[in-house]
mmCIF file of C-alpha atoms and ligand atoms in Angstrom:
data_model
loop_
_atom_site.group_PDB
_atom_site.id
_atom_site.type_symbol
_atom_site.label_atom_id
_atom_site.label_comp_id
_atom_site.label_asym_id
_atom_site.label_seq_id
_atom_site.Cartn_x
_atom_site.Cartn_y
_atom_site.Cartn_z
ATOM 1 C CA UNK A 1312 -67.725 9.458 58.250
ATOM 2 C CA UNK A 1313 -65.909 9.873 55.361
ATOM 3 C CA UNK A 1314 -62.836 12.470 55.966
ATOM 4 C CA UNK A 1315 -59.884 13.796 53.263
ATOM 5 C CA UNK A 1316 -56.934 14.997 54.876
ATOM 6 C CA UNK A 1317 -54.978 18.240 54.029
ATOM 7 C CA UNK A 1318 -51.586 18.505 55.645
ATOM 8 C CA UNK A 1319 -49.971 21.611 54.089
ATOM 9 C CA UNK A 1320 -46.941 24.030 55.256
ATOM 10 C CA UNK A 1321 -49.531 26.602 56.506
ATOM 11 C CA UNK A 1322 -51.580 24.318 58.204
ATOM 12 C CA UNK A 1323 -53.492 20.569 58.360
ATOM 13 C CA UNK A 1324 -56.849 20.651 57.625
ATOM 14 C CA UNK A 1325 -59.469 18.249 57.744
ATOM 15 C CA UNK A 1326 -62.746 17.740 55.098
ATOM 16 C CA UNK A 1327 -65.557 16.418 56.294
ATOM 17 C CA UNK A 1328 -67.167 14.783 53.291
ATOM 18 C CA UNK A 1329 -71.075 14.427 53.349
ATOM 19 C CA UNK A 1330 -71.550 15.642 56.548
ATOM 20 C CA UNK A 1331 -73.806 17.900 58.109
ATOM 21 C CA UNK A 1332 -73.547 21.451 59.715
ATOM 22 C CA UNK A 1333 -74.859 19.674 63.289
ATOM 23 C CA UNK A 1334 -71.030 18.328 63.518
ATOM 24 C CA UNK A 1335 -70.391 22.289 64.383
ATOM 25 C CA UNK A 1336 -70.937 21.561 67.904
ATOM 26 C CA UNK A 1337 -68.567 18.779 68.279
ATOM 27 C CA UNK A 1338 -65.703 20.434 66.104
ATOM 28 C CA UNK A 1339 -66.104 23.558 68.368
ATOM 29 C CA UNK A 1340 -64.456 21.843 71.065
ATOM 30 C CA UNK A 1341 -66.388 24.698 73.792
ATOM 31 C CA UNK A 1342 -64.536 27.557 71.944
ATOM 32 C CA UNK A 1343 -65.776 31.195 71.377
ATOM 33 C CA UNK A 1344 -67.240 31.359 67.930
ATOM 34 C CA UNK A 1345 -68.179 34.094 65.443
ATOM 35 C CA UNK A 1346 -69.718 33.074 62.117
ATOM 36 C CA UNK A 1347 -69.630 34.801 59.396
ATOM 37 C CA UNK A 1348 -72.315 34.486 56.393
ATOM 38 C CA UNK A 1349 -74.188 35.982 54.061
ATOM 39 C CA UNK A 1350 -77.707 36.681 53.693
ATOM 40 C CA UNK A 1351 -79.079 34.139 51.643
ATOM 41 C CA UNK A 1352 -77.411 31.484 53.614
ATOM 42 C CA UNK A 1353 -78.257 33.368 56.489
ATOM 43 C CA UNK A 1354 -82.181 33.421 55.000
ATOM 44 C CA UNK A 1355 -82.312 29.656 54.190
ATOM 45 C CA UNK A 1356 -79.755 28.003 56.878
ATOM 46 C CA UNK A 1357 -79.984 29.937 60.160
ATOM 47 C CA UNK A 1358 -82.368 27.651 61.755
ATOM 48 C CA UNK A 1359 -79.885 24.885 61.285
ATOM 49 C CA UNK A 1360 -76.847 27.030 62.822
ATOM 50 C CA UNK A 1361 -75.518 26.464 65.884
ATOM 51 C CA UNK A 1362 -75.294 28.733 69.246
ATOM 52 C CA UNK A 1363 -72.791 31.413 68.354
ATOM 53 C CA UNK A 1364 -71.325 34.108 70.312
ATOM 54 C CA UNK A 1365 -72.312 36.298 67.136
ATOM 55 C CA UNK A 1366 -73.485 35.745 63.763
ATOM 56 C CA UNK A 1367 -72.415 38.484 61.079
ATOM 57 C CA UNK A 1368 -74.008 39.171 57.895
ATOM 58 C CA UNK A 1369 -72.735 40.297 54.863
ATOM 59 C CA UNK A 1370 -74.733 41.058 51.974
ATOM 60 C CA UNK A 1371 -74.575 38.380 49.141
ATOM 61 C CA UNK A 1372 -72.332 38.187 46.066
ATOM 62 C CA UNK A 1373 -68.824 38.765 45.068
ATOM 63 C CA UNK A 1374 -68.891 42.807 46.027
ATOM 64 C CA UNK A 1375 -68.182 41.766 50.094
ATOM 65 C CA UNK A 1376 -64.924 40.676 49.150
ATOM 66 C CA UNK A 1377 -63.211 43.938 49.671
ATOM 67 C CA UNK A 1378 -60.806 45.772 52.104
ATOM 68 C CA UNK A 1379 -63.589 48.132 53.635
ATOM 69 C CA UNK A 1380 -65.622 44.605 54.220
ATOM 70 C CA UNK A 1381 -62.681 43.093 55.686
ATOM 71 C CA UNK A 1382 -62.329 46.361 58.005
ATOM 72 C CA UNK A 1383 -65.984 46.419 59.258
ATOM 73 C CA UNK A 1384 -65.770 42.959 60.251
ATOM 74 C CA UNK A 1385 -62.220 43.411 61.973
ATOM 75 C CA UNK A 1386 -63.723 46.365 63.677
ATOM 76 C CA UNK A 1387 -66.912 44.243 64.885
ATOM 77 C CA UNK A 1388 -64.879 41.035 65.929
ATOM 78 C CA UNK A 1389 -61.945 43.484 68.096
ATOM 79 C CA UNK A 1390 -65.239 45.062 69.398
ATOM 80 C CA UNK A 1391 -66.669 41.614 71.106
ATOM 81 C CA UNK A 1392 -63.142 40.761 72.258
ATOM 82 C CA UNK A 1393 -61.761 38.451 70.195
ATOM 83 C CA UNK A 1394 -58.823 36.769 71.090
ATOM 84 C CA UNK A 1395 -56.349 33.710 69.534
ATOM 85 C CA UNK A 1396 -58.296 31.097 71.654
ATOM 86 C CA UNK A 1397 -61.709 32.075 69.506
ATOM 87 C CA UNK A 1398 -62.846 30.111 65.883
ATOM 88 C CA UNK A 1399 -64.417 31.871 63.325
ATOM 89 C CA UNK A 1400 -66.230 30.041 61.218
ATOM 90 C CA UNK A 1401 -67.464 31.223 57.505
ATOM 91 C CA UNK A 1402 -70.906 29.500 56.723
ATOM 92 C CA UNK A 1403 -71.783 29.677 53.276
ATOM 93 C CA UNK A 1404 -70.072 29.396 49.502
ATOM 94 C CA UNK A 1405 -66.959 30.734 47.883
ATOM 95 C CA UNK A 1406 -67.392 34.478 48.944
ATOM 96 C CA UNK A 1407 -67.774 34.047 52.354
ATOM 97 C CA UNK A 1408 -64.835 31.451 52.603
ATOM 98 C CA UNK A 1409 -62.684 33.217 50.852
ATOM 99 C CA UNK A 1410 -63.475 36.519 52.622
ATOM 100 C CA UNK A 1411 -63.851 34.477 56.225
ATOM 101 C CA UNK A 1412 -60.812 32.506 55.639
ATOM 102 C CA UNK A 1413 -58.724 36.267 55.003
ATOM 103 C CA UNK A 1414 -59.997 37.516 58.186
ATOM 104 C CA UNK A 1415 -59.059 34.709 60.349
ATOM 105 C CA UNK A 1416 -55.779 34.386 59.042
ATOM 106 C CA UNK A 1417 -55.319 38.416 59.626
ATOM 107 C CA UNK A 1418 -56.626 39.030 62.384
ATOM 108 C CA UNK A 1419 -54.623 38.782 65.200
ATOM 109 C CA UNK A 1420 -51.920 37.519 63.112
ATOM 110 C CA UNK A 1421 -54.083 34.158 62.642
ATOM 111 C CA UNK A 1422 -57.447 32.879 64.445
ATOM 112 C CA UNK A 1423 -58.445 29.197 64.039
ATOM 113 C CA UNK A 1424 -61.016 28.707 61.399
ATOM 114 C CA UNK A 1425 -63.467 26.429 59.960
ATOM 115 C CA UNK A 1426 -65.942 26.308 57.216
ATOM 116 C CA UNK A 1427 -69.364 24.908 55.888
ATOM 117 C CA UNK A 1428 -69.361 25.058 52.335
ATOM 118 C CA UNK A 1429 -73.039 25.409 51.389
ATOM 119 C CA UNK A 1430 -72.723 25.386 47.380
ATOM 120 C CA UNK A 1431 -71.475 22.675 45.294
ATOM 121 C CA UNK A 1432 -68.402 25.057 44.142
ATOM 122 C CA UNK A 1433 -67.145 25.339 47.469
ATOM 123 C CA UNK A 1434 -67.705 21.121 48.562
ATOM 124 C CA UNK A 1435 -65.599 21.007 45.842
ATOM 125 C CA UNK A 1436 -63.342 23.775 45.239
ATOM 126 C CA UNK A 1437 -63.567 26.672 46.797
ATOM 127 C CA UNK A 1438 -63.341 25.941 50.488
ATOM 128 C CA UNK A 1439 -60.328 23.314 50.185
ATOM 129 C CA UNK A 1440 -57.183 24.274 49.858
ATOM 130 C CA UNK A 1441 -55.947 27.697 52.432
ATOM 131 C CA UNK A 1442 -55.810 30.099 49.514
ATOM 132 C CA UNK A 1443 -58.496 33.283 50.745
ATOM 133 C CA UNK A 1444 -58.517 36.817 49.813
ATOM 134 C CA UNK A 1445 -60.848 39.822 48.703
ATOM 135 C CA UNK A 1446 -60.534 41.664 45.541
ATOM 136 C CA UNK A 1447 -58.746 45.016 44.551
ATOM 137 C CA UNK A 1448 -59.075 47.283 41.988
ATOM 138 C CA UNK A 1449 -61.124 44.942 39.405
ATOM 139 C CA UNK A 1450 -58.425 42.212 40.549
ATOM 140 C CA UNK A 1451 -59.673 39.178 41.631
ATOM 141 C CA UNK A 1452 -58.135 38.034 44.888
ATOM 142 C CA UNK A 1453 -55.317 40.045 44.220
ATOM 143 C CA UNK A 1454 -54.982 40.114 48.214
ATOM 144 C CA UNK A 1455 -54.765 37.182 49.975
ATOM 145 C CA UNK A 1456 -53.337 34.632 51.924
ATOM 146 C CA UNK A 1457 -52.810 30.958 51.888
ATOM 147 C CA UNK A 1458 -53.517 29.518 55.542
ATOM 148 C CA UNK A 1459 -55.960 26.236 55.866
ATOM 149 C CA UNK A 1460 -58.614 25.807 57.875
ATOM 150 C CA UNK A 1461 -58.880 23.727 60.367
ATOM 151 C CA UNK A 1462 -61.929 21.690 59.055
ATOM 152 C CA UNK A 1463 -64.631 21.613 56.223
ATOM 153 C CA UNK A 1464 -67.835 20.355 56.899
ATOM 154 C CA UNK A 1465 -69.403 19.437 53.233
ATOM 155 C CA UNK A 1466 -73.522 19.195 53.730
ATOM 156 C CA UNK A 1467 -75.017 18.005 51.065
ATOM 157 C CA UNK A 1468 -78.442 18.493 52.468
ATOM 158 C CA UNK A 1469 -77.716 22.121 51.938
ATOM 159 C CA UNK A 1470 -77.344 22.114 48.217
ATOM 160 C CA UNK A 1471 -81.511 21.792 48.055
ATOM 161 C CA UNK A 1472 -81.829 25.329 48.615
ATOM 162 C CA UNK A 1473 -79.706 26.059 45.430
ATOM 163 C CA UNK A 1474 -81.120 26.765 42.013
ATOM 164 C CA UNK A 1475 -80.857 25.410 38.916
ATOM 165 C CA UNK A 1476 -77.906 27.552 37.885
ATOM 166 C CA UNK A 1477 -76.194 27.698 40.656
ATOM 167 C CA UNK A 1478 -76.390 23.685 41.040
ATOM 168 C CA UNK A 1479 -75.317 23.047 37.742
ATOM 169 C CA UNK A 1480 -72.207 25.859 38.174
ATOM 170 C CA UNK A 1481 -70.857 24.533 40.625
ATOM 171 C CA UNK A 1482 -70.342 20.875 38.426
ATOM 172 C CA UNK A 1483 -68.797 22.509 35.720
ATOM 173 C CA UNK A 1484 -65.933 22.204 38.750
ATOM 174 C CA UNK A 1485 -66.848 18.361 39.133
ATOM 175 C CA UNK A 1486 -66.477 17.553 35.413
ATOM 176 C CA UNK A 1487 -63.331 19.615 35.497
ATOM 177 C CA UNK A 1488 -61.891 17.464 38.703
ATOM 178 C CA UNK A 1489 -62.203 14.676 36.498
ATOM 179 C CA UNK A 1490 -61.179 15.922 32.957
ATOM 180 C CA UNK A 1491 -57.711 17.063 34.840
ATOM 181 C CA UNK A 1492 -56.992 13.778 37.483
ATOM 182 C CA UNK A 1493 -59.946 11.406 37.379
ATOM 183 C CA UNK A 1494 -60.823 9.890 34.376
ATOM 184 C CA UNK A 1495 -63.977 7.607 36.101
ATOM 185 C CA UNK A 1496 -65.247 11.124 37.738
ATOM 186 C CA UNK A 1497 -65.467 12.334 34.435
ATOM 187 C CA UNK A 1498 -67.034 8.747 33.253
ATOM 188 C CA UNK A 1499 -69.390 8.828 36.261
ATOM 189 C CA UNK A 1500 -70.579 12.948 34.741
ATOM 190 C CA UNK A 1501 -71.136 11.466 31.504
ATOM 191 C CA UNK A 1502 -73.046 8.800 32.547
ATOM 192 C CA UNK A 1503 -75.312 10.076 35.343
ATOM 193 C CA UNK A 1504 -74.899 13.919 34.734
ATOM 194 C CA UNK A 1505 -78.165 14.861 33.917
ATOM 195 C CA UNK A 1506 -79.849 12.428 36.361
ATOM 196 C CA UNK A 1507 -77.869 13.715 39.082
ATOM 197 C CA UNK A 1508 -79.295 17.193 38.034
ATOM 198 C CA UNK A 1509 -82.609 15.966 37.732
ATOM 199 C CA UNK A 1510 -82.255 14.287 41.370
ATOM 200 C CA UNK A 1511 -79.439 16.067 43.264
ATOM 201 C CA UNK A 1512 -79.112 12.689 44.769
ATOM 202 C CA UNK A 1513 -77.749 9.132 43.738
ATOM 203 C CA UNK A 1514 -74.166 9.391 42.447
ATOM 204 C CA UNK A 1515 -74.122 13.144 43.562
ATOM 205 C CA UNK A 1516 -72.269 12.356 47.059
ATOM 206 C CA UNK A 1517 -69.947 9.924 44.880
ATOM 207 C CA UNK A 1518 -69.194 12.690 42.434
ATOM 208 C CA UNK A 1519 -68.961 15.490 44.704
ATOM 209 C CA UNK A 1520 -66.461 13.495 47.406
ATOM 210 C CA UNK A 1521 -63.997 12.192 44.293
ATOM 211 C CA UNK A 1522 -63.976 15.684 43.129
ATOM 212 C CA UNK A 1523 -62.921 17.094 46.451
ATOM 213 C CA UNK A 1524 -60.343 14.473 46.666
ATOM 214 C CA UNK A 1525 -58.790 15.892 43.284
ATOM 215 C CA UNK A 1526 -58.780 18.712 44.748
ATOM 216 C CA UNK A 1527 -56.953 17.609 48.115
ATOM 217 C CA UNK A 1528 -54.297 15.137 46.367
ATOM 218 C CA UNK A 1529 -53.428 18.694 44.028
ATOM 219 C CA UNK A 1530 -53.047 20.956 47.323
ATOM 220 C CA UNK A 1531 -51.055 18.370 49.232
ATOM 221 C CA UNK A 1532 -48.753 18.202 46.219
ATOM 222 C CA UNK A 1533 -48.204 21.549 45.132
ATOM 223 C CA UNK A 1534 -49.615 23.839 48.430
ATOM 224 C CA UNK A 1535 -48.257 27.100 47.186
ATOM 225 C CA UNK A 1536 -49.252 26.827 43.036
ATOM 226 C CA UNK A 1537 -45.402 26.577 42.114
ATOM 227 C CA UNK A 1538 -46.291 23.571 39.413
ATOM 228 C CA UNK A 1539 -49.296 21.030 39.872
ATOM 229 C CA UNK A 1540 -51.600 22.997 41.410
ATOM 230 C CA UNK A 1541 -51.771 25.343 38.379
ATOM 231 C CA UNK A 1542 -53.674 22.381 36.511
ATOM 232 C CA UNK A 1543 -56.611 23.183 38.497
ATOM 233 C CA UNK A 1544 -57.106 26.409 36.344
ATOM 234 C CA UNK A 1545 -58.280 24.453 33.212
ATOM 235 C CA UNK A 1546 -60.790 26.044 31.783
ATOM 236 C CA UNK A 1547 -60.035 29.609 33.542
ATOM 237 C CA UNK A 1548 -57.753 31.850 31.441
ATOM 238 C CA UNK A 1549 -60.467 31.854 29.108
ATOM 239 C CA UNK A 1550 -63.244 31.317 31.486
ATOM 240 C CA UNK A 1551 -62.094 34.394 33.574
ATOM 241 C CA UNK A 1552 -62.017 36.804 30.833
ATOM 242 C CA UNK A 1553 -65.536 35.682 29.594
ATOM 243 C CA UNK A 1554 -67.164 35.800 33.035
ATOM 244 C CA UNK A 1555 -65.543 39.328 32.898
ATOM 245 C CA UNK A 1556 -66.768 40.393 29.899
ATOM 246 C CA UNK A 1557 -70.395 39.271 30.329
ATOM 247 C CA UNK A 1558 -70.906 38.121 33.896
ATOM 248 C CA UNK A 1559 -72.055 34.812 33.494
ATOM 249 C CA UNK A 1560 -71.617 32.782 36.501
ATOM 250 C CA UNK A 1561 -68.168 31.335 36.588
ATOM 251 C CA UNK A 1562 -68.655 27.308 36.271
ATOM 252 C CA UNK A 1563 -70.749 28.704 33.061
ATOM 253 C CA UNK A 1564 -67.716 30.676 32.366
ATOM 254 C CA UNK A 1565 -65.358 27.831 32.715
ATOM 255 C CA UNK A 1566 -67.322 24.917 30.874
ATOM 256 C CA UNK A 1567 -66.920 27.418 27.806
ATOM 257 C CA UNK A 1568 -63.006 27.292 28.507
ATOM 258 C CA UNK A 1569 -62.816 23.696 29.376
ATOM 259 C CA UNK A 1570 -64.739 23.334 25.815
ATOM 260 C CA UNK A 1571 -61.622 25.703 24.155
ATOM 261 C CA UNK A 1572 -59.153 24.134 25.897
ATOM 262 C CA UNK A 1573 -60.410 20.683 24.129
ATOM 263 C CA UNK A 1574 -60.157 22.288 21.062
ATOM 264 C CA UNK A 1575 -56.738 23.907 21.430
ATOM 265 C CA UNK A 1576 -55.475 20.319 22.531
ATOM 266 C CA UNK A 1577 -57.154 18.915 19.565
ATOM 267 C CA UNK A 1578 -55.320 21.565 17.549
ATOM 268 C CA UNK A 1579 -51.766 20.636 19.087
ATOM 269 C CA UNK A 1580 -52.216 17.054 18.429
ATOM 270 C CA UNK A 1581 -52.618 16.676 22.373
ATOM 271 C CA UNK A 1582 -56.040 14.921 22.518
ATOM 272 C CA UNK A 1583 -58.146 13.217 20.308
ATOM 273 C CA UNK A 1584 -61.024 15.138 17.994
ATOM 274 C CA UNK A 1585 -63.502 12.036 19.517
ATOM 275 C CA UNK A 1586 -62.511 13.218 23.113
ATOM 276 C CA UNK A 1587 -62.853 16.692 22.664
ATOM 277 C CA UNK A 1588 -66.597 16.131 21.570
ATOM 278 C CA UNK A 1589 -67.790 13.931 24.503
ATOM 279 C CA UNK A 1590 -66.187 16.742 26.941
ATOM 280 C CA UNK A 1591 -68.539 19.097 24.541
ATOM 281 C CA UNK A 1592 -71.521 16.643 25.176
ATOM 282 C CA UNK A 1593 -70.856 15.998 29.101
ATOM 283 C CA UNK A 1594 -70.781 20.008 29.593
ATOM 284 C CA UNK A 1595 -73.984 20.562 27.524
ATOM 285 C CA UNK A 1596 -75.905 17.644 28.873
ATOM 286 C CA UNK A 1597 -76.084 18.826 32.137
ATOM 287 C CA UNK A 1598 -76.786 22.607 30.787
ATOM 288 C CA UNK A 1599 -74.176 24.080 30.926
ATOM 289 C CA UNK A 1600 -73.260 26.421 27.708
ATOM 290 C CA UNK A 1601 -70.479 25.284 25.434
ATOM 291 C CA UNK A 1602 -69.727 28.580 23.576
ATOM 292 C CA UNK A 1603 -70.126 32.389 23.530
ATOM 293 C CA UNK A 1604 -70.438 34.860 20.720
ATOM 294 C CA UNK A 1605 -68.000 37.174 22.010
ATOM 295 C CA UNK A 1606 -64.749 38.993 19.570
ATOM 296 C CA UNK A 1607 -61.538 37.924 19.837
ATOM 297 C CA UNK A 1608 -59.898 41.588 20.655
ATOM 298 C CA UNK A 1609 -62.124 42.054 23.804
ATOM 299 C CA UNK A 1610 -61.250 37.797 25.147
ATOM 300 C CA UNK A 1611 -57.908 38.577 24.256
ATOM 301 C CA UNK A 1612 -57.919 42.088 26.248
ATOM 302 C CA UNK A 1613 -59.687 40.529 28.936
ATOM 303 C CA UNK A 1614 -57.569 38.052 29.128
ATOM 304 C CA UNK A 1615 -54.233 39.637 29.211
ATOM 305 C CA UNK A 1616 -55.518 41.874 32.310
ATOM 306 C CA UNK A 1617 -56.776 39.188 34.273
ATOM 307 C CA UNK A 1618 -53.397 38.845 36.114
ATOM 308 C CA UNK A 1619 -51.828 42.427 37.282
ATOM 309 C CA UNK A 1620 -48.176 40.857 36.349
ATOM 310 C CA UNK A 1621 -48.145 41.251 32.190
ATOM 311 C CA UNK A 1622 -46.086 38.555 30.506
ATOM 312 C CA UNK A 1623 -46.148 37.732 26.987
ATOM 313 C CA UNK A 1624 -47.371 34.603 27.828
ATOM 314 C CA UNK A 1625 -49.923 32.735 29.571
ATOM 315 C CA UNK A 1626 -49.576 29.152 31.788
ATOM 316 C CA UNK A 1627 -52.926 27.321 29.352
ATOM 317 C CA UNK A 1628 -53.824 24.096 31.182
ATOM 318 C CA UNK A 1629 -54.625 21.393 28.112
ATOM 319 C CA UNK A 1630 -55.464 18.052 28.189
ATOM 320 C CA UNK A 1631 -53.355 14.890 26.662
ATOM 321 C CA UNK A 1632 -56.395 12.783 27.684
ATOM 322 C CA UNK A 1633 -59.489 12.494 29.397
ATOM 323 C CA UNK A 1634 -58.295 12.701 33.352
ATOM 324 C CA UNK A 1635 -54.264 13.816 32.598
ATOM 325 C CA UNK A 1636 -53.830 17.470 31.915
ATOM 326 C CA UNK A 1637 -50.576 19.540 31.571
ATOM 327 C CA UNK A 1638 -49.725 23.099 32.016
ATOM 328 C CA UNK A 1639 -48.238 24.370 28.914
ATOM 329 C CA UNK A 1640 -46.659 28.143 28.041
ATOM 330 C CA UNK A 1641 -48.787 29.946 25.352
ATOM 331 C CA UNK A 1642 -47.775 33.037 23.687
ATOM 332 C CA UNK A 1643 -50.747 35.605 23.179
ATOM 333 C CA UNK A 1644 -49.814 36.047 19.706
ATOM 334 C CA UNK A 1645 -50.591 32.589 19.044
ATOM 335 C CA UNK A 1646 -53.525 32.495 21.497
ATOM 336 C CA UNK A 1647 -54.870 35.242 19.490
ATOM 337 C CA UNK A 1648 -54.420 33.983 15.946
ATOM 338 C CA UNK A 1649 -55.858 30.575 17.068
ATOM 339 C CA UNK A 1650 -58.331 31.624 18.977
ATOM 340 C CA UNK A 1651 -61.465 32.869 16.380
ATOM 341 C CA UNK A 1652 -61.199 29.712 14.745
ATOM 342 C CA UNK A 1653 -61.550 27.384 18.027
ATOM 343 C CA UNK A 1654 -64.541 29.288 18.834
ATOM 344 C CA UNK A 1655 -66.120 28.236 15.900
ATOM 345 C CA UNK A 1656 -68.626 25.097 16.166
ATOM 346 C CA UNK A 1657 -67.373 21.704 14.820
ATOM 347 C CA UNK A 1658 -68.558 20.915 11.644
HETATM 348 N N1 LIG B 94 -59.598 28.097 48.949
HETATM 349 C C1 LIG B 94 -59.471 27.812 47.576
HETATM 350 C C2 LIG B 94 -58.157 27.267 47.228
HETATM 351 O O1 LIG B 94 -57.269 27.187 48.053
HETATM 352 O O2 LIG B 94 -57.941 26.894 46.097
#
């Protein structure tokens, strides 16, 4: 079985790369387990889950990630006698990782944890990597800890239940693994994008383990974001403040900044004009959208508030080729001035 290794300061963590949820059983190892999930993973998946001491629901989407969540769930898991020798596991996509992976690494001052990641974002993002947390005052994860889990089990099998958009958001992360470390991964997108779509087989498992390993070769590097890691945010500064501003899932969000950062790279003689439009046609191909009518005043607002510390300048991840990207200091004012015309279509 093919495994990726995380061994960071808070923790080692293994990722169990096209696997399947059955390995739950072995990687239990006879422990107590609660599992947390939501309720369309819960609707779709329970069959397949295993015996559990209990299984907690939360309701779907991004609104469980918050203290009074976080509370119930303490409350429910002190209630059935948890203890340090107990694994939670978090059985589902980003939310419930995020929000599973803060409880476990709270409670009790740390419980061993483990997740399946049953969307495409989290195979390949959002369950790798020990960072968890719920959201604040219109903050995203402004609370949070980094901890790993103990294991990822990736099952690909589970991405059938998905729908179009949510399939298709969660390789706007794939294409990005490759435009920032993985040149062939991004190759591999443009190549067999849209039949991989069409399929959601083939080269999926090829694209969806290299991505992951991007992913893993960035956290071992840089655990705690104090350089590399920060690469993995191309696309996001401007991605955040759109999926803000008009909710659009956020790999939709972030193909439409991976599309402006190509042009802002373009712009500072970083990247070639040729490069920046096969990015363009790799993110539309698959159908994901490449722009947004939105002003600049209400990006640049959105923008600015996306992190609670105000600076006059913002960490921009462009590219200096297909597969190499660098962080690189951007003043607002600049942002701002540049930013009407990038949004403009190439003639
Ligand atoms: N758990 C997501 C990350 O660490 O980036």
């Amino acid at each position: 079985m093919n495994q990726l290794q995380v061994q960071g300061h808070s923790g080692h963590s293994t990722i169990y790369i096209d696997s399947a949820i059955s390995e739950l059983k072995n990687l239990r190892r006879g422990r107590r387990m609660f599992i947390i999930t939501d309720e369309n993973v819960y609707r779709y998946h329970s069959t397949l889950f295993p015996d559990a001491d209990e299984i907690i629901v939360v309701p779907a989407g991004e609104s469980s990630k918050n203290l009074e969540d976080v509370s119930r769930l303490y409350e429910r898991l002190i209630d059935a006698d948890i203890d340090r020798n107990t694994l939670i596991i978090g059985i589902g996509g980003g939310m419930v990782t995020d929000l599973a992976g803060f409880v476990a690494a709270t409670l009790l001052r740390g419980v061993a944890c483990g997740f399946v990641a049953t969307t495409v974002l989290a195979q390949v993002d959002a369950a790798i990597g020990g960072k968890n947390g719920v959201n604040i005052k219109g903050y995203k994860n402004l609370v949070g800890t980094i901890r790993q889990p103990e294991f990822v089990i990736n099952d690909t099998a589970m991405l059938r239940t998905l729908n179009d958009d949510q399939f298709i958001n969660g390789l706007s992360e794939v294409i990005k693994s490759g435009l920032i470390a993985d040149r062939a991964l991004f190759e591999l997108m443009e190549t067999h994008g849209p039949q991989i779509v069409a399929t959601r087989q083939g080269l999926l498992g090829e694209a969806l383990g290299r991505a992951a390993r991007v992913k893993v070769d960035v956290v071992n590097r840089d655990e705690f974001e104090s350089g590399e890691r920060r690469l993995l945010n191309l696309g996001h500064t401007y991605g955040h403040a759109v999926e803000k501003i008009t909710r659009m899932h956020h790999g939709f969000a972030v193909a439409i900044g991976m599309v402006v950062a190509a042009r802002l790279s373009v712009q500072r003689n970083m990247l070639s004009a040729d490069d920046a439009a096969r990015i363009e046609q790799v993110i539309a191909a698959i159908g994901l959208p490449v722009s947004v009518d939105l002003g600049t005043d209400a990006l640049m607002d959105a923008m600015r508030k996306d992190k609670k510390r105000q600076s006059d300048k913002v960490n921009y991840v462009l590219l200096d080729a297909i597969g190499h990207a660098v962080v690189t200091p951007i003043e607002y004012s600049e942002l701002e001035r540049t930013l009407d015309d990038l949004r403009r279509p190439h003639a």
